[in-house]
Amino acid sequence: MQYLKILVEDIHSVVIATNDQNGRPVTRVIDMMLYDYQGVYFLTAKGKEFYKQLINQKYVSLTGVKNKKSISLAGKVRNIGNEKLNEIFEKNTYMQKIYPGDTRSALDVFVLYEARGQYFDISDPAHIERGTISIGNVQTTISGYYVGKGCVGCKKCLDVCPQRCITFKDGLAIIDQHHCLHCGRCMPVCPVNCIERR
């Protein structure tokens, strides 16, 4: 929920992608209006091409960036009609000027309800942060570089790591996935080839 709060309240505006009728990617900027344990909510007008794409494809990919912090998500969406519409207008009062009075009836609300993604923060470049996000019944795994069996504790990987995110426990290397850049510099210097990308 912490990452969804950042997405809605701090980043707010994201670039969201669907495909056009020819299967080519199309992007536009959409505001993320609300979040809860069910997912993230946004809206669009029923007359837009975006609306048709959401109804037909039921899947989106989005990325939002602000102050060197980014969130990317990809997953399933569904139309929930005017459910939460009044709540969205109460929490996002600028919408009342865009769609005054009863003109808000042109809008439908969509929820991104089953998705996975990641949080990436480079606001402190010497100490980046990374996190995984899941919404709904979706399994997330932290991808990246891992030290497998056979580590000899030579520390050559630590010497080339730009974030210094490799530690040693009982003489064996451990890569902290929450601070790793996924640059791969550690892999080729390992003399026993025990670092792998997962």
PDB file of C-alpha atoms in Angstrom:
ATOM      1  CA  MET A   1       0.000   0.000   0.000  1.00  0.00           C
ATOM      2  CA  GLN A   2       2.919   2.344   0.650  1.00  0.00           C
ATOM      3  CA  TYR A   3       3.852   2.300  -3.041  1.00  0.00           C
ATOM      4  CA  LEU A   4       0.243   2.821  -4.169  1.00  0.00           C
ATOM      5  CA  LYS A   5       0.027   5.837  -1.855  1.00  0.00           C
ATOM      6  CA  ILE A   6       3.157   7.277  -3.524  1.00  0.00           C
ATOM      7  CA  LEU A   7       1.669   6.546  -6.966  1.00  0.00           C
ATOM      8  CA  VAL A   8      -1.654   8.284  -6.278  1.00  0.00           C
ATOM      9  CA  GLU A   9      -0.723  11.082  -3.888  1.00  0.00           C
ATOM     10  CA  ASP A  10       2.827  12.004  -4.911  1.00  0.00           C
ATOM     11  CA  ILE A  11       3.308  11.004  -8.551  1.00  0.00           C
ATOM     12  CA  HIS A  12      -0.395  11.172  -9.549  1.00  0.00           C
ATOM     13  CA  SER A  13       0.050  11.596 -13.331  1.00  0.00           C
ATOM     14  CA  VAL A  14       1.338   8.566 -15.249  1.00  0.00           C
ATOM     15  CA  VAL A  15       1.936   7.533 -18.833  1.00  0.00           C
ATOM     16  CA  ILE A  16      -0.394   4.610 -19.518  1.00  0.00           C
ATOM     17  CA  ALA A  17      -0.199   2.300 -22.535  1.00  0.00           C
ATOM     18  CA  THR A  18      -2.676   0.184 -24.465  1.00  0.00           C
ATOM     19  CA  ASN A  19      -2.665  -1.036 -28.074  1.00  0.00           C
ATOM     20  CA  ASP A  20      -4.513   0.526 -31.004  1.00  0.00           C
ATOM     21  CA  GLN A  21      -6.667  -1.418 -33.495  1.00  0.00           C
ATOM     22  CA  ASN A  22      -3.495  -2.416 -35.387  1.00  0.00           C
ATOM     23  CA  GLY A  23      -1.785  -3.772 -32.274  1.00  0.00           C
ATOM     24  CA  ARG A  24       0.612  -0.842 -31.995  1.00  0.00           C
ATOM     25  CA  PRO A  25       1.300   0.697 -28.572  1.00  0.00           C
ATOM     26  CA  VAL A  26      -0.474   3.956 -27.726  1.00  0.00           C
ATOM     27  CA  THR A  27       0.317   6.092 -24.672  1.00  0.00           C
ATOM     28  CA  ARG A  28      -1.362   8.961 -22.905  1.00  0.00           C
ATOM     29  CA  VAL A  29      -1.123  10.724 -19.533  1.00  0.00           C
ATOM     30  CA  ILE A  30      -3.781   9.711 -17.001  1.00  0.00           C
ATOM     31  CA  ASP A  31      -4.175  10.699 -13.355  1.00  0.00           C
ATOM     32  CA  MET A  32      -4.327   7.984 -10.716  1.00  0.00           C
ATOM     33  CA  MET A  33      -7.229   9.083  -8.535  1.00  0.00           C
ATOM     34  CA  LEU A  34      -7.652   6.648  -5.627  1.00  0.00           C
ATOM     35  CA  TYR A  35      -6.162   3.484  -4.196  1.00  0.00           C
ATOM     36  CA  ASP A  36      -7.246   0.830  -1.729  1.00  0.00           C
ATOM     37  CA  TYR A  37      -6.720  -2.886  -1.138  1.00  0.00           C
ATOM     38  CA  GLN A  38      -8.711  -3.624  -4.306  1.00  0.00           C
ATOM     39  CA  GLY A  39      -6.345  -1.653  -6.560  1.00  0.00           C
ATOM     40  CA  VAL A  40      -5.707   1.736  -8.178  1.00  0.00           C
ATOM     41  CA  TYR A  41      -8.533   3.782  -9.733  1.00  0.00           C
ATOM     42  CA  PHE A  42      -8.562   6.112 -12.715  1.00  0.00           C
ATOM     43  CA  LEU A  43     -11.237   7.373 -15.083  1.00  0.00           C
ATOM     44  CA  THR A  44     -11.839   8.321 -18.664  1.00  0.00           C
ATOM     45  CA  ALA A  45     -14.683   9.534 -20.859  1.00  0.00           C
ATOM     46  CA  LYS A  46     -16.842   6.954 -22.607  1.00  0.00           C
ATOM     47  CA  GLY A  47     -16.356   8.625 -25.998  1.00  0.00           C
ATOM     48  CA  LYS A  48     -12.557   8.292 -26.040  1.00  0.00           C
ATOM     49  CA  GLU A  49     -10.568   5.732 -27.992  1.00  0.00           C
ATOM     50  CA  PHE A  50      -8.766   4.958 -24.729  1.00  0.00           C
ATOM     51  CA  TYR A  51     -12.107   3.874 -23.234  1.00  0.00           C
ATOM     52  CA  LYS A  52     -12.703   1.430 -26.095  1.00  0.00           C
ATOM     53  CA  GLN A  53      -9.209   0.012 -25.743  1.00  0.00           C
ATOM     54  CA  LEU A  54      -9.696  -0.527 -22.006  1.00  0.00           C
ATOM     55  CA  ILE A  55     -13.021  -2.304 -22.584  1.00  0.00           C
ATOM     56  CA  ASN A  56     -11.583  -4.548 -25.318  1.00  0.00           C
ATOM     57  CA  GLN A  57      -8.105  -5.265 -23.960  1.00  0.00           C
ATOM     58  CA  LYS A  58      -8.695  -5.198 -20.198  1.00  0.00           C
ATOM     59  CA  TYR A  59      -4.940  -4.728 -19.681  1.00  0.00           C
ATOM     60  CA  VAL A  60      -2.615  -1.723 -19.280  1.00  0.00           C
ATOM     61  CA  SER A  61       0.984  -0.861 -18.576  1.00  0.00           C
ATOM     62  CA  LEU A  62       1.857   2.397 -16.818  1.00  0.00           C
ATOM     63  CA  THR A  63       4.804   4.365 -15.492  1.00  0.00           C
ATOM     64  CA  GLY A  64       4.873   7.471 -13.357  1.00  0.00           C
ATOM     65  CA  VAL A  65       7.963   9.509 -12.423  1.00  0.00           C
ATOM     66  CA  LYS A  66       8.395  12.407 -10.031  1.00  0.00           C
ATOM     67  CA  ASN A  67      11.392  13.693  -8.064  1.00  0.00           C
ATOM     68  CA  LYS A  68      13.543  10.800  -9.313  1.00  0.00           C
ATOM     69  CA  LYS A  69      11.115   8.213  -7.950  1.00  0.00           C
ATOM     70  CA  SER A  70       9.261   5.966 -10.382  1.00  0.00           C
ATOM     71  CA  ILE A  71       6.569   3.329 -10.258  1.00  0.00           C
ATOM     72  CA  SER A  72       5.780   0.973 -13.113  1.00  0.00           C
ATOM     73  CA  LEU A  73       2.826  -1.421 -13.144  1.00  0.00           C
ATOM     74  CA  ALA A  74       1.280  -3.783 -15.683  1.00  0.00           C
ATOM     75  CA  GLY A  75      -1.911  -5.730 -15.225  1.00  0.00           C
ATOM     76  CA  LYS A  76      -5.623  -6.256 -15.593  1.00  0.00           C
ATOM     77  CA  VAL A  77      -8.234  -3.480 -15.504  1.00  0.00           C
ATOM     78  CA  ARG A  78     -12.007  -3.552 -15.298  1.00  0.00           C
ATOM     79  CA  ASN A  79     -14.736  -0.967 -15.687  1.00  0.00           C
ATOM     80  CA  ILE A  80     -16.653  -0.276 -12.470  1.00  0.00           C
ATOM     81  CA  GLY A  81     -18.949   2.344 -14.013  1.00  0.00           C
ATOM     82  CA  ASN A  82     -19.726   5.290 -11.741  1.00  0.00           C
ATOM     83  CA  GLU A  83     -18.760   3.442  -8.572  1.00  0.00           C
ATOM     84  CA  LYS A  84     -16.291   5.662  -6.673  1.00  0.00           C
ATOM     85  CA  LEU A  85     -16.913   8.544  -9.109  1.00  0.00           C
ATOM     86  CA  ASN A  86     -18.179  10.911  -6.393  1.00  0.00           C
ATOM     87  CA  GLU A  87     -15.314   9.933  -4.084  1.00  0.00           C
ATOM     88  CA  ILE A  88     -12.824  10.647  -6.878  1.00  0.00           C
ATOM     89  CA  PHE A  89     -14.326  14.111  -7.420  1.00  0.00           C
ATOM     90  CA  GLU A  90     -14.238  14.826  -3.676  1.00  0.00           C
ATOM     91  CA  LYS A  91     -10.569  13.871  -3.335  1.00  0.00           C
ATOM     92  CA  ASN A  92      -9.476  15.409  -6.657  1.00  0.00           C
ATOM     93  CA  THR A  93     -11.350  18.705  -6.636  1.00  0.00           C
ATOM     94  CA  TYR A  94      -9.734  19.962  -9.875  1.00  0.00           C
ATOM     95  CA  MET A  95     -11.954  17.413 -11.668  1.00  0.00           C
ATOM     96  CA  GLN A  96     -15.020  19.485 -10.695  1.00  0.00           C
ATOM     97  CA  LYS A  97     -13.781  22.280 -12.977  1.00  0.00           C
ATOM     98  CA  ILE A  98     -13.040  19.914 -15.865  1.00  0.00           C
ATOM     99  CA  TYR A  99     -16.434  18.180 -15.607  1.00  0.00           C
ATOM    100  CA  PRO A 100     -18.763  20.599 -13.767  1.00  0.00           C
ATOM    101  CA  GLY A 101     -22.242  19.649 -12.565  1.00  0.00           C
ATOM    102  CA  ASP A 102     -23.779  16.584 -14.136  1.00  0.00           C
ATOM    103  CA  THR A 103     -21.242  16.438 -17.009  1.00  0.00           C
ATOM    104  CA  ARG A 104     -19.291  13.894 -14.955  1.00  0.00           C
ATOM    105  CA  SER A 105     -21.797  11.336 -16.234  1.00  0.00           C
ATOM    106  CA  ALA A 106     -19.586  11.168 -19.357  1.00  0.00           C
ATOM    107  CA  LEU A 107     -16.987   9.335 -17.254  1.00  0.00           C
ATOM    108  CA  ASP A 108     -16.496   5.748 -16.139  1.00  0.00           C
ATOM    109  CA  VAL A 109     -14.107   4.568 -13.442  1.00  0.00           C
ATOM    110  CA  PHE A 110     -11.610   1.767 -14.054  1.00  0.00           C
ATOM    111  CA  VAL A 111      -9.642  -0.196 -11.479  1.00  0.00           C
ATOM    112  CA  LEU A 112      -6.224  -1.751 -11.996  1.00  0.00           C
ATOM    113  CA  TYR A 113      -6.958  -4.774  -9.832  1.00  0.00           C
ATOM    114  CA  GLU A 114      -4.415  -7.470 -10.656  1.00  0.00           C
ATOM    115  CA  ALA A 115      -0.949  -6.170 -11.441  1.00  0.00           C
ATOM    116  CA  ARG A 116       2.723  -6.380 -10.700  1.00  0.00           C
ATOM    117  CA  GLY A 117       5.492  -3.847 -10.980  1.00  0.00           C
ATOM    118  CA  GLN A 118       8.309  -2.059  -9.295  1.00  0.00           C
ATOM    119  CA  TYR A 119       9.310   1.042  -7.389  1.00  0.00           C
ATOM    120  CA  PHE A 120      12.649   2.662  -8.202  1.00  0.00           C
ATOM    121  CA  ASP A 121      14.121   5.618  -6.297  1.00  0.00           C
ATOM    122  CA  ILE A 122      17.324   7.373  -7.388  1.00  0.00           C
ATOM    123  CA  SER A 123      16.725  10.561  -5.367  1.00  0.00           C
ATOM    124  CA  ASP A 124      19.874   9.681  -3.395  1.00  0.00           C
ATOM    125  CA  PRO A 125      22.064   8.416  -6.261  1.00  0.00           C
ATOM    126  CA  ALA A 126      24.649   6.790  -3.993  1.00  0.00           C
ATOM    127  CA  HIS A 127      21.930   4.742  -2.270  1.00  0.00           C
ATOM    128  CA  ILE A 128      19.226   3.743  -4.747  1.00  0.00           C
ATOM    129  CA  GLU A 129      16.132   1.891  -3.544  1.00  0.00           C
ATOM    130  CA  ARG A 130      14.088  -0.706  -5.373  1.00  0.00           C
ATOM    131  CA  GLY A 131      10.909  -2.518  -4.387  1.00  0.00           C
ATOM    132  CA  THR A 132       8.370  -4.879  -5.877  1.00  0.00           C
ATOM    133  CA  ILE A 133       4.654  -4.173  -6.068  1.00  0.00           C
ATOM    134  CA  SER A 134       1.740  -6.542  -6.408  1.00  0.00           C
ATOM    135  CA  ILE A 135      -1.970  -5.838  -6.544  1.00  0.00           C
ATOM    136  CA  GLY A 136      -4.488  -8.618  -6.110  1.00  0.00           C
ATOM    137  CA  ASN A 137      -3.783 -12.286  -6.562  1.00  0.00           C
ATOM    138  CA  VAL A 138      -0.434 -11.856  -8.322  1.00  0.00           C
ATOM    139  CA  GLN A 139       2.845 -13.409  -7.265  1.00  0.00           C
ATOM    140  CA  THR A 140       5.888 -11.176  -7.371  1.00  0.00           C
ATOM    141  CA  THR A 141       9.476 -12.241  -7.418  1.00  0.00           C
ATOM    142  CA  ILE A 142      12.434  -9.988  -7.016  1.00  0.00           C
ATOM    143  CA  SER A 143      14.439 -10.343 -10.210  1.00  0.00           C
ATOM    144  CA  GLY A 144      18.086  -9.503 -10.324  1.00  0.00           C
ATOM    145  CA  TYR A 145      21.544 -10.961  -9.736  1.00  0.00           C
ATOM    146  CA  TYR A 146      22.013 -13.640  -7.094  1.00  0.00           C
ATOM    147  CA  VAL A 147      25.026 -15.457  -5.730  1.00  0.00           C
ATOM    148  CA  GLY A 148      24.627 -19.199  -6.150  1.00  0.00           C
ATOM    149  CA  LYS A 149      26.565 -22.139  -4.765  1.00  0.00           C
ATOM    150  CA  GLY A 150      30.312 -22.102  -4.964  1.00  0.00           C
ATOM    151  CA  CYS A 151      31.106 -18.560  -3.751  1.00  0.00           C
ATOM    152  CA  VAL A 152      34.725 -18.456  -2.564  1.00  0.00           C
ATOM    153  CA  GLY A 153      34.430 -15.071  -0.799  1.00  0.00           C
ATOM    154  CA  CYS A 154      37.009 -13.335  -3.000  1.00  0.00           C
ATOM    155  CA  LYS A 155      35.113  -9.992  -2.838  1.00  0.00           C
ATOM    156  CA  LYS A 156      35.836  -9.173  -6.486  1.00  0.00           C
ATOM    157  CA  CYS A 157      32.111  -8.567  -6.972  1.00  0.00           C
ATOM    158  CA  LEU A 158      32.063  -6.009  -4.171  1.00  0.00           C
ATOM    159  CA  ASP A 159      34.971  -4.117  -5.756  1.00  0.00           C
ATOM    160  CA  VAL A 160      33.001  -3.500  -9.000  1.00  0.00           C
ATOM    161  CA  CYS A 161      29.529  -2.851  -7.506  1.00  0.00           C
ATOM    162  CA  PRO A 162      28.554   0.825  -8.045  1.00  0.00           C
ATOM    163  CA  GLN A 163      26.099   0.780  -5.123  1.00  0.00           C
ATOM    164  CA  ARG A 164      28.242  -1.334  -2.766  1.00  0.00           C
ATOM    165  CA  CYS A 165      25.149  -3.465  -2.166  1.00  0.00           C
ATOM    166  CA  ILE A 166      27.018  -6.742  -1.734  1.00  0.00           C
ATOM    167  CA  THR A 167      27.712  -7.964   1.785  1.00  0.00           C
ATOM    168  CA  PHE A 168      29.415 -11.074   3.087  1.00  0.00           C
ATOM    169  CA  LYS A 169      28.038 -13.475   5.653  1.00  0.00           C
ATOM    170  CA  ASP A 170      30.064 -16.478   6.742  1.00  0.00           C
ATOM    171  CA  GLY A 171      32.455 -15.661   3.882  1.00  0.00           C
ATOM    172  CA  LEU A 172      29.749 -15.837   1.198  1.00  0.00           C
ATOM    173  CA  ALA A 173      28.487 -12.915  -0.921  1.00  0.00           C
ATOM    174  CA  ILE A 174      24.878 -11.704  -0.637  1.00  0.00           C
ATOM    175  CA  ILE A 175      23.436  -9.123  -3.054  1.00  0.00           C
ATOM    176  CA  ASP A 176      20.865  -6.770  -1.495  1.00  0.00           C
ATOM    177  CA  GLN A 177      18.096  -6.708  -4.120  1.00  0.00           C
ATOM    178  CA  HIS A 178      16.548  -3.551  -2.645  1.00  0.00           C
ATOM    179  CA  HIS A 179      19.639  -1.518  -3.539  1.00  0.00           C
ATOM    180  CA  CYS A 180      20.955  -3.332  -6.623  1.00  0.00           C
ATOM    181  CA  LEU A 181      21.020  -1.469  -9.958  1.00  0.00           C
ATOM    182  CA  HIS A 182      20.842  -4.748 -11.936  1.00  0.00           C
ATOM    183  CA  CYS A 183      23.867  -3.528 -13.890  1.00  0.00           C
ATOM    184  CA  GLY A 184      25.486  -6.971 -13.998  1.00  0.00           C
ATOM    185  CA  ARG A 185      29.052  -5.801 -13.306  1.00  0.00           C
ATOM    186  CA  CYS A 186      29.436  -8.458 -10.614  1.00  0.00           C
ATOM    187  CA  MET A 187      28.744 -11.401 -12.913  1.00  0.00           C
ATOM    188  CA  PRO A 188      31.786 -11.377 -15.256  1.00  0.00           C
ATOM    189  CA  VAL A 189      34.332 -10.805 -12.461  1.00  0.00           C
ATOM    190  CA  CYS A 190      33.295 -13.857 -10.443  1.00  0.00           C
ATOM    191  CA  PRO A 191      36.174 -16.352 -10.778  1.00  0.00           C
ATOM    192  CA  VAL A 192      33.903 -19.341 -10.121  1.00  0.00           C
ATOM    193  CA  ASN A 193      30.887 -18.157 -12.194  1.00  0.00           C
ATOM    194  CA  CYS A 194      28.454 -18.462  -9.306  1.00  0.00           C
ATOM    195  CA  ILE A 195      26.575 -15.176  -9.899  1.00  0.00           C
ATOM    196  CA  GLU A 196      23.441 -15.610 -11.973  1.00  0.00           C
ATOM    197  CA  ARG A 197      20.601 -13.485 -13.296  1.00  0.00           C
ATOM    198  CA  ARG A 198      17.134 -14.618 -12.183  1.00  0.00           C
TER     199      ARG A 198
END
